[in-house]
Tab-separated table of C-alpha atoms and ligand atoms in Angstrom:
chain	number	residue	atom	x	y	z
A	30	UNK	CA	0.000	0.000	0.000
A	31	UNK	CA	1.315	3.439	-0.840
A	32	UNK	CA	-0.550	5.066	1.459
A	33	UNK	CA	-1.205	5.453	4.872
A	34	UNK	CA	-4.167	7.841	5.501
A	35	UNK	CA	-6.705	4.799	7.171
A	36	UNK	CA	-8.511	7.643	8.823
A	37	UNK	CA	-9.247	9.336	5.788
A	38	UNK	CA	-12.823	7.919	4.692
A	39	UNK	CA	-12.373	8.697	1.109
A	40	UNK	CA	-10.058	8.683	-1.542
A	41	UNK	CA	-7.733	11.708	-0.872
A	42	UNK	CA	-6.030	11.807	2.388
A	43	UNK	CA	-2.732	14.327	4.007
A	44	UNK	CA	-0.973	15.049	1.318
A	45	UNK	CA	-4.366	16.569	-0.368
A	46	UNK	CA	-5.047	18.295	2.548
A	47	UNK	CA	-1.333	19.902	3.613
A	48	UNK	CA	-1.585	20.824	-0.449
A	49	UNK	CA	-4.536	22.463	0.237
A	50	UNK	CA	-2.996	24.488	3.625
A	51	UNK	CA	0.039	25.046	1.270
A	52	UNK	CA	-1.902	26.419	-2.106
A	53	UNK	CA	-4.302	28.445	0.322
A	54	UNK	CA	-0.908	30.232	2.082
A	55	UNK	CA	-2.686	29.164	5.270
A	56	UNK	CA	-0.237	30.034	8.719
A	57	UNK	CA	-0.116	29.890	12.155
A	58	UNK	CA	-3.897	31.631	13.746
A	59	UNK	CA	-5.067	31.114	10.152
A	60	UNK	CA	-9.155	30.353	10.317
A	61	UNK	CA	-9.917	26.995	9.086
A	62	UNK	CA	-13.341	25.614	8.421
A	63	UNK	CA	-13.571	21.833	7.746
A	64	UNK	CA	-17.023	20.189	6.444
A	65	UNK	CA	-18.187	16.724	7.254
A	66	UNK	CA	-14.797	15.912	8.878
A	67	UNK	CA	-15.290	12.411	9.604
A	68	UNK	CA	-12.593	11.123	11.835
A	69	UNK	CA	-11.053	14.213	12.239
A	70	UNK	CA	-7.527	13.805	10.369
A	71	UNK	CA	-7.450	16.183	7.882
A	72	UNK	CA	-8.301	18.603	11.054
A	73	UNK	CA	-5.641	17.221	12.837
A	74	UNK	CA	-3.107	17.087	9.922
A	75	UNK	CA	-3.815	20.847	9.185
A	76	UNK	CA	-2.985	22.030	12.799
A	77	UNK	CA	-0.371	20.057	13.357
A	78	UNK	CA	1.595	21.575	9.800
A	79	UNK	CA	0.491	25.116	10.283
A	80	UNK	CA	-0.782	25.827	14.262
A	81	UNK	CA	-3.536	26.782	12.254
A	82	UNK	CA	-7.125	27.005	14.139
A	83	UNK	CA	-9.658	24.544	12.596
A	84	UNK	CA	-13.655	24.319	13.397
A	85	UNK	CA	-14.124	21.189	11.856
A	86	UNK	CA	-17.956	19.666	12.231
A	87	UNK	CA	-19.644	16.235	11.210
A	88	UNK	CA	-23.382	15.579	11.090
A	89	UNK	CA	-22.712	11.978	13.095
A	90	UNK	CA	-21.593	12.533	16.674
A	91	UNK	CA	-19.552	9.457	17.088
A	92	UNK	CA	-17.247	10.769	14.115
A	93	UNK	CA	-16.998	13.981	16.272
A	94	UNK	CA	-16.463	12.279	19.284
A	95	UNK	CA	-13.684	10.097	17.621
A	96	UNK	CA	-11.755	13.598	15.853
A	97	UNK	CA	-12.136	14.870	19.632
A	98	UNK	CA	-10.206	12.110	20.890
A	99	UNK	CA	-7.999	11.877	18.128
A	100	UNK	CA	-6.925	15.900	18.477
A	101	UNK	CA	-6.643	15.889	22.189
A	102	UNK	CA	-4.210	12.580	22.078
A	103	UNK	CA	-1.942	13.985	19.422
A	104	UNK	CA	-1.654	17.162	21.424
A	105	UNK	CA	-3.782	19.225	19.000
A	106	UNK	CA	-6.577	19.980	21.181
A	107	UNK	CA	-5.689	23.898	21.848
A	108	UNK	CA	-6.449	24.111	17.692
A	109	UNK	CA	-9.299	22.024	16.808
A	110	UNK	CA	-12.974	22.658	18.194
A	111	UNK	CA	-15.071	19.424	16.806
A	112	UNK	CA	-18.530	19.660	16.927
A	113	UNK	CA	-21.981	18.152	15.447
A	114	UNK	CA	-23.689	19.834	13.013
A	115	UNK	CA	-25.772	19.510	9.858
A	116	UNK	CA	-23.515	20.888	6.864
A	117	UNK	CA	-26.999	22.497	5.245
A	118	UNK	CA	-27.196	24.699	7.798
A	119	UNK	CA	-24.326	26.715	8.028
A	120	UNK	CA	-24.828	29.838	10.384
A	121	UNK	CA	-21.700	30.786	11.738
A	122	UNK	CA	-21.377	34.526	10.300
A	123	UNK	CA	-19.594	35.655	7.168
A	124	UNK	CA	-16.143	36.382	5.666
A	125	UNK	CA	-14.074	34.570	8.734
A	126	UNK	CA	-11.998	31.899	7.379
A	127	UNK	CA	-9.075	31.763	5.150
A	128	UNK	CA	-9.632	28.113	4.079
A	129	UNK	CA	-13.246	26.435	4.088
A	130	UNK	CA	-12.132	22.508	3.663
A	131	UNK	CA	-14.818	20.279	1.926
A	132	UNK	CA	-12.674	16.942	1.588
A	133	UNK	CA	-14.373	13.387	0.645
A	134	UNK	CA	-17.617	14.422	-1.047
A	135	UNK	CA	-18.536	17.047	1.827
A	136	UNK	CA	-20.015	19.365	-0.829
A	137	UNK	CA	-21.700	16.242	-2.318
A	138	UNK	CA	-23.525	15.749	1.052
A	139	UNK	CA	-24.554	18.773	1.975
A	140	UNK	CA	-25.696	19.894	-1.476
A	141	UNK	CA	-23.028	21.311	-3.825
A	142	UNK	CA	-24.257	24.782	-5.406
A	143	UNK	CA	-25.837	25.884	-1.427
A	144	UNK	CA	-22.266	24.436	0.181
A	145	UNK	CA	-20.247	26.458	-2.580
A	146	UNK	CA	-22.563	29.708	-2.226
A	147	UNK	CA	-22.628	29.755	1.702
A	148	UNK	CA	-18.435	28.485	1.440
A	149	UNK	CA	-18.354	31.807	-0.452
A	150	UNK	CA	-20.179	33.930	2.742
A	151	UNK	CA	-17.798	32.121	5.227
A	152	UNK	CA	-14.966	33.128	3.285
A	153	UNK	CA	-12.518	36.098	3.467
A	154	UNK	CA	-12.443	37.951	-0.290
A	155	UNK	CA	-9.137	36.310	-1.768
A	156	UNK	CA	-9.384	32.734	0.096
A	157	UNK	CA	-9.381	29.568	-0.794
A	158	UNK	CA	-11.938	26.472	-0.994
A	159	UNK	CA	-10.110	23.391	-0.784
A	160	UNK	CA	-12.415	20.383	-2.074
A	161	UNK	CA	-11.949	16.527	-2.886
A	162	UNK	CA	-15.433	15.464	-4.280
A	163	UNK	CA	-16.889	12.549	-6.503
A	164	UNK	CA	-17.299	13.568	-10.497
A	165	UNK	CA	-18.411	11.831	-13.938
A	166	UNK	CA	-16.126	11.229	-15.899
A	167	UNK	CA	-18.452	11.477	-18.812
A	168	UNK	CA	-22.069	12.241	-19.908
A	169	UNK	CA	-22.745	8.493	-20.500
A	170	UNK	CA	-22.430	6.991	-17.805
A	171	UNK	CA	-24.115	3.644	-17.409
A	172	UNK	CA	-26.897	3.010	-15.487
A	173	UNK	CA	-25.641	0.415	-12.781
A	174	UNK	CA	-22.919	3.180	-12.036
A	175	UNK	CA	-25.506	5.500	-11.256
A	176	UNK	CA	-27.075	3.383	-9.507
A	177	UNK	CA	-24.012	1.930	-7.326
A	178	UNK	CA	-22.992	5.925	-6.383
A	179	UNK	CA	-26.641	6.597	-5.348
A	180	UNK	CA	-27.357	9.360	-7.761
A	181	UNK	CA	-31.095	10.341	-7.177
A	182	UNK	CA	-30.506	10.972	-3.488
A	183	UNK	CA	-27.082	12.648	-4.946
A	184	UNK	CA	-25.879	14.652	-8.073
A	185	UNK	CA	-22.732	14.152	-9.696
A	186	UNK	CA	-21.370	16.752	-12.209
A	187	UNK	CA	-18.677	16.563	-15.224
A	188	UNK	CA	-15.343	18.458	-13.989
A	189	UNK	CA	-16.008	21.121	-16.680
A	190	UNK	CA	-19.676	21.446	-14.853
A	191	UNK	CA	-17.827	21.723	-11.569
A	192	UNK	CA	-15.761	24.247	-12.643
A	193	UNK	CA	-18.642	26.487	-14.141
A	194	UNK	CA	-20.721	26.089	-10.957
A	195	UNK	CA	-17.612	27.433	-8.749
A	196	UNK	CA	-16.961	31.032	-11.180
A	197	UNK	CA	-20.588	31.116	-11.022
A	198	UNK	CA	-19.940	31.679	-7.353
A	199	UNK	CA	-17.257	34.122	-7.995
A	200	UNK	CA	-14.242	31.316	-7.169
A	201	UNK	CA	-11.144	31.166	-9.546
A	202	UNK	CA	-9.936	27.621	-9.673
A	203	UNK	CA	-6.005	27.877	-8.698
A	204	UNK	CA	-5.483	24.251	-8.671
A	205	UNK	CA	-7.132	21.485	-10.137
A	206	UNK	CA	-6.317	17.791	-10.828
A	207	UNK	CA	-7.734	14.218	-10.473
A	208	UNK	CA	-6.659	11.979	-7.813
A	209	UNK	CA	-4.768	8.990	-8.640
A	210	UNK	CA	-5.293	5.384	-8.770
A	211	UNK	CA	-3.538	4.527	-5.864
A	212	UNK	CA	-5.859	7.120	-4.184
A	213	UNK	CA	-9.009	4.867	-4.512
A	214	UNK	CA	-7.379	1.371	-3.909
A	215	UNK	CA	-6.465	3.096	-0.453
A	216	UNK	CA	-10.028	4.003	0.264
A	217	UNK	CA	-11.538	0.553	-1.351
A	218	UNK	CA	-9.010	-1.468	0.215
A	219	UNK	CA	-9.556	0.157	3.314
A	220	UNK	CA	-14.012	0.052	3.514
A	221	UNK	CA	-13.560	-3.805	2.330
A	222	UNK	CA	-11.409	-4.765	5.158
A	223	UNK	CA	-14.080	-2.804	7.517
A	224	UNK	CA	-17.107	-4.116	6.336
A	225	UNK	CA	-15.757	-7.389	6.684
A	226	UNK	CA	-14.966	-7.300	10.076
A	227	UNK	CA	-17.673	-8.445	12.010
A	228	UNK	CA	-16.330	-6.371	15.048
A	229	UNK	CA	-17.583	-3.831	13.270
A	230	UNK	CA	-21.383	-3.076	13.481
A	231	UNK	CA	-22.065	-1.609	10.488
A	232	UNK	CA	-25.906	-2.176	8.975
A	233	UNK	CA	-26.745	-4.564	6.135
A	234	UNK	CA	-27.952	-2.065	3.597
A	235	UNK	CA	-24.363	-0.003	4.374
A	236	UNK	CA	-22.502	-3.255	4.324
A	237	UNK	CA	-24.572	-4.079	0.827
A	238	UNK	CA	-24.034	-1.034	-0.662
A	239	UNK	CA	-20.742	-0.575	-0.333
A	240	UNK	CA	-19.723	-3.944	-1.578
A	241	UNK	CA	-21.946	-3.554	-4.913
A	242	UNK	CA	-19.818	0.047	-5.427
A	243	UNK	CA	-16.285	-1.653	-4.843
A	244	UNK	CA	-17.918	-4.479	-7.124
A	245	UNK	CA	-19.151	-1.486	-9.822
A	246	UNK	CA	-15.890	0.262	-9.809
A	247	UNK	CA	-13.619	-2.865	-10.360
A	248	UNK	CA	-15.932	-5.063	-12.487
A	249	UNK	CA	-18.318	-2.918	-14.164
A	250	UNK	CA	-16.365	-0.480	-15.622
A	251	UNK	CA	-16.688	2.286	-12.589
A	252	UNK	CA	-13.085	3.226	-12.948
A	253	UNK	CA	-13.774	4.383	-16.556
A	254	UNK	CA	-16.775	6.595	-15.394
A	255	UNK	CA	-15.940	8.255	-12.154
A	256	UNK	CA	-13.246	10.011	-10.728
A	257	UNK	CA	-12.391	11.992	-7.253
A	258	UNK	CA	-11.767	15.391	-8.525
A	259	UNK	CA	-9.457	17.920	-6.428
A	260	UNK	CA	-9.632	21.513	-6.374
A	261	UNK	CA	-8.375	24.504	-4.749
A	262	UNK	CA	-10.288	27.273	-5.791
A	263	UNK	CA	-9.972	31.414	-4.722
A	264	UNK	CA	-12.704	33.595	-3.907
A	265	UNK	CA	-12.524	36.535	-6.730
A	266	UNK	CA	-15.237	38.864	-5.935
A	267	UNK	CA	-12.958	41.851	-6.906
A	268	UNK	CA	-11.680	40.438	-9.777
A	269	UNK	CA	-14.084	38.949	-13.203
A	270	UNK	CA	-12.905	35.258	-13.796
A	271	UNK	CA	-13.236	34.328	-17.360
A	272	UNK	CA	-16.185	31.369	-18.161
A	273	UNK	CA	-14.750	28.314	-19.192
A	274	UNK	CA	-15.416	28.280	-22.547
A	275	UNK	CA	-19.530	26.966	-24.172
A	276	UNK	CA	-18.967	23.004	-24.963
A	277	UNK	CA	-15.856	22.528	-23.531
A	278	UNK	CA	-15.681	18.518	-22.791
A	279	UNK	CA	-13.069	16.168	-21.875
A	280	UNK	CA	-12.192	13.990	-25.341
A	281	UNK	CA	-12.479	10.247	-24.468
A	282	UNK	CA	-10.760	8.159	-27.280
A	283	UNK	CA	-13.911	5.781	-27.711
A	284	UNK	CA	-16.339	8.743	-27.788
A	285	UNK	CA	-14.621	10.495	-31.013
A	286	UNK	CA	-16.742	11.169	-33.753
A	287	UNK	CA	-20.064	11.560	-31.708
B	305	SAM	C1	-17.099	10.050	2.984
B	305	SAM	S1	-17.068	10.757	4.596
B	305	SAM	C2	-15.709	11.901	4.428
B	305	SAM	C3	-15.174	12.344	5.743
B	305	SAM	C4	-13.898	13.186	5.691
B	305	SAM	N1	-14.135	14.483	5.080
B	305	SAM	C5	-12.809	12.441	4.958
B	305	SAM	O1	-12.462	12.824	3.820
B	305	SAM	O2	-12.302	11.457	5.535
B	305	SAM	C6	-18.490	11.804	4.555
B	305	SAM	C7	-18.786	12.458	5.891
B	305	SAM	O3	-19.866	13.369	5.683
B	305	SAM	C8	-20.651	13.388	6.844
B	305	SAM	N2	-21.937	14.002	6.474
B	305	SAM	C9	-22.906	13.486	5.683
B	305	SAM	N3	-23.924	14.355	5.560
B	305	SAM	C10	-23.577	15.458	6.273
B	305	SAM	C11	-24.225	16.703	6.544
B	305	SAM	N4	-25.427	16.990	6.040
B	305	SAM	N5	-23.590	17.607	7.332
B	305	SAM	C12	-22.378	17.323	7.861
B	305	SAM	N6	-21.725	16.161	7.652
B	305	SAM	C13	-22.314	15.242	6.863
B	305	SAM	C14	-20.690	11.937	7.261
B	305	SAM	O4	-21.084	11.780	8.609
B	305	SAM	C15	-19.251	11.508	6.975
B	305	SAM	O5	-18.437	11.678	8.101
């Protein structure tokens, strides 16, 4: 394994995030806002690098509880504050932060264009939002993909859709790139072993789905319709950002011609 970010519960993990703290010229007292942080180590990771202070929150207070834990063991307690809230409901003021974190499909769970648009509020003009989130990798994409990624209860968008969605809301992407292979072997590697643990309580239906995605992504061409897409993008009130250009797609070799 290449890796070692286990507490990560996506594909992604420190690197992304100290990229993030680096591209976003994030130092020490820096604001940090985390969404959804799971199990708390992208938090962690961030004050540890930069004695950076990070409000990091989770809708599920036993991944709060665990970040908590985490933090105050490592010694990073005097720069985190964990706590449980619902990511649609954002109300902690405006124009605070110099980094609003989504990592791990935050923005796909709380709703992307109202996460983006209220990231924007939280934001300082001329700061970053730092996201890792699940994309198509085409318009085609087959039905039992859809299916295994839940779309219906979620939306997925095209990277150049992404990109349009964040200028609409006045962000200039400063950083953008796919993560790598490696990246979701990690993260599938990883949710296989827990599911099959049988310490582990997790539920049927979770245990279910995630098999049939691992299953989708390996076996049923998943690979060659999603992708985790990584971006670090500014907030550019002041200045215009240019549109991405009308019909700009990414060329596939075996959709030529169409
Ligand atoms: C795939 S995990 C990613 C966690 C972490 N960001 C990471 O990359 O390891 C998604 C997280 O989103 C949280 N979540 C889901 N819906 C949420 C919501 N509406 N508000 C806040 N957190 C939410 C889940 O509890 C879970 O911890």
């Amino acid at each position: 394994m290449i890796t070692d970010d286990f507490d990560y519960l996506a594909p992604g993990g420190r690197s992304y995030t100290l990229a993030s703290g680096r591209l976003s010229g994030i130092k020490k007292n820096s604001r940090v806002l985390e969404i959804a942080c799971g199990r708390g180590a992208a938090a962690c990771a961030l004050a540890e690098a930069y004695k950076c202070r990070v409000d990091a929150f989770d809708i599920d207070p036993v991944m709060v509880e665990h970040s908590m834990e985490t933090s105050n063991k490592l010694g990073f307690g005097e720069f985190t504050n964990f706590f449980v809230k619902d990511g649609r409901d954002m109300d902690f003021g405006e124009g605070k932060y110099d980094l609003v974190l989504a990592e791990g499909g935050a923005l796909t769970y709380i709703g992307r264009e109202e996460g983006i648009a209220r990231a924007a509020d939280l934001l300082k003009e001329g700061k970053c939002l730092a996201l890792t989130d699940l994309i198509y990798l085409r318009d085609d994409v087959p039905q039992p993909v859809r299916d295994a990624y839940e779309e219906g209860v979620y939306t997925y968008l095209t990277e150049i859709r992404y990109r349009k969605l964040l200028e609409a809301y006045d962000f200039e992407v400063v950083f953008a790139s796919m993560l790598p292979q490696s990246a979701w072997d990690r993260y599938y590697a990883q949710m296989r072993r827990q599911v099959m643990n049988p310490k582990n309580r997790f539920t049927k239906d979770f245990k279910d789905s995630m098999m049939r995605e691992i299953d989708v992504y390996y076996n049923y061409g998943g690979m060659f319709s999603v992708g985790y897409f990584y971006a670090v993008a500014r907030l550019s009130r002041n200045k215009r950002v240019k549109p991405a250009g009308e019909g700009l797609r990414i060329p596939l070799a075996f959709s030529y011609g169409h």
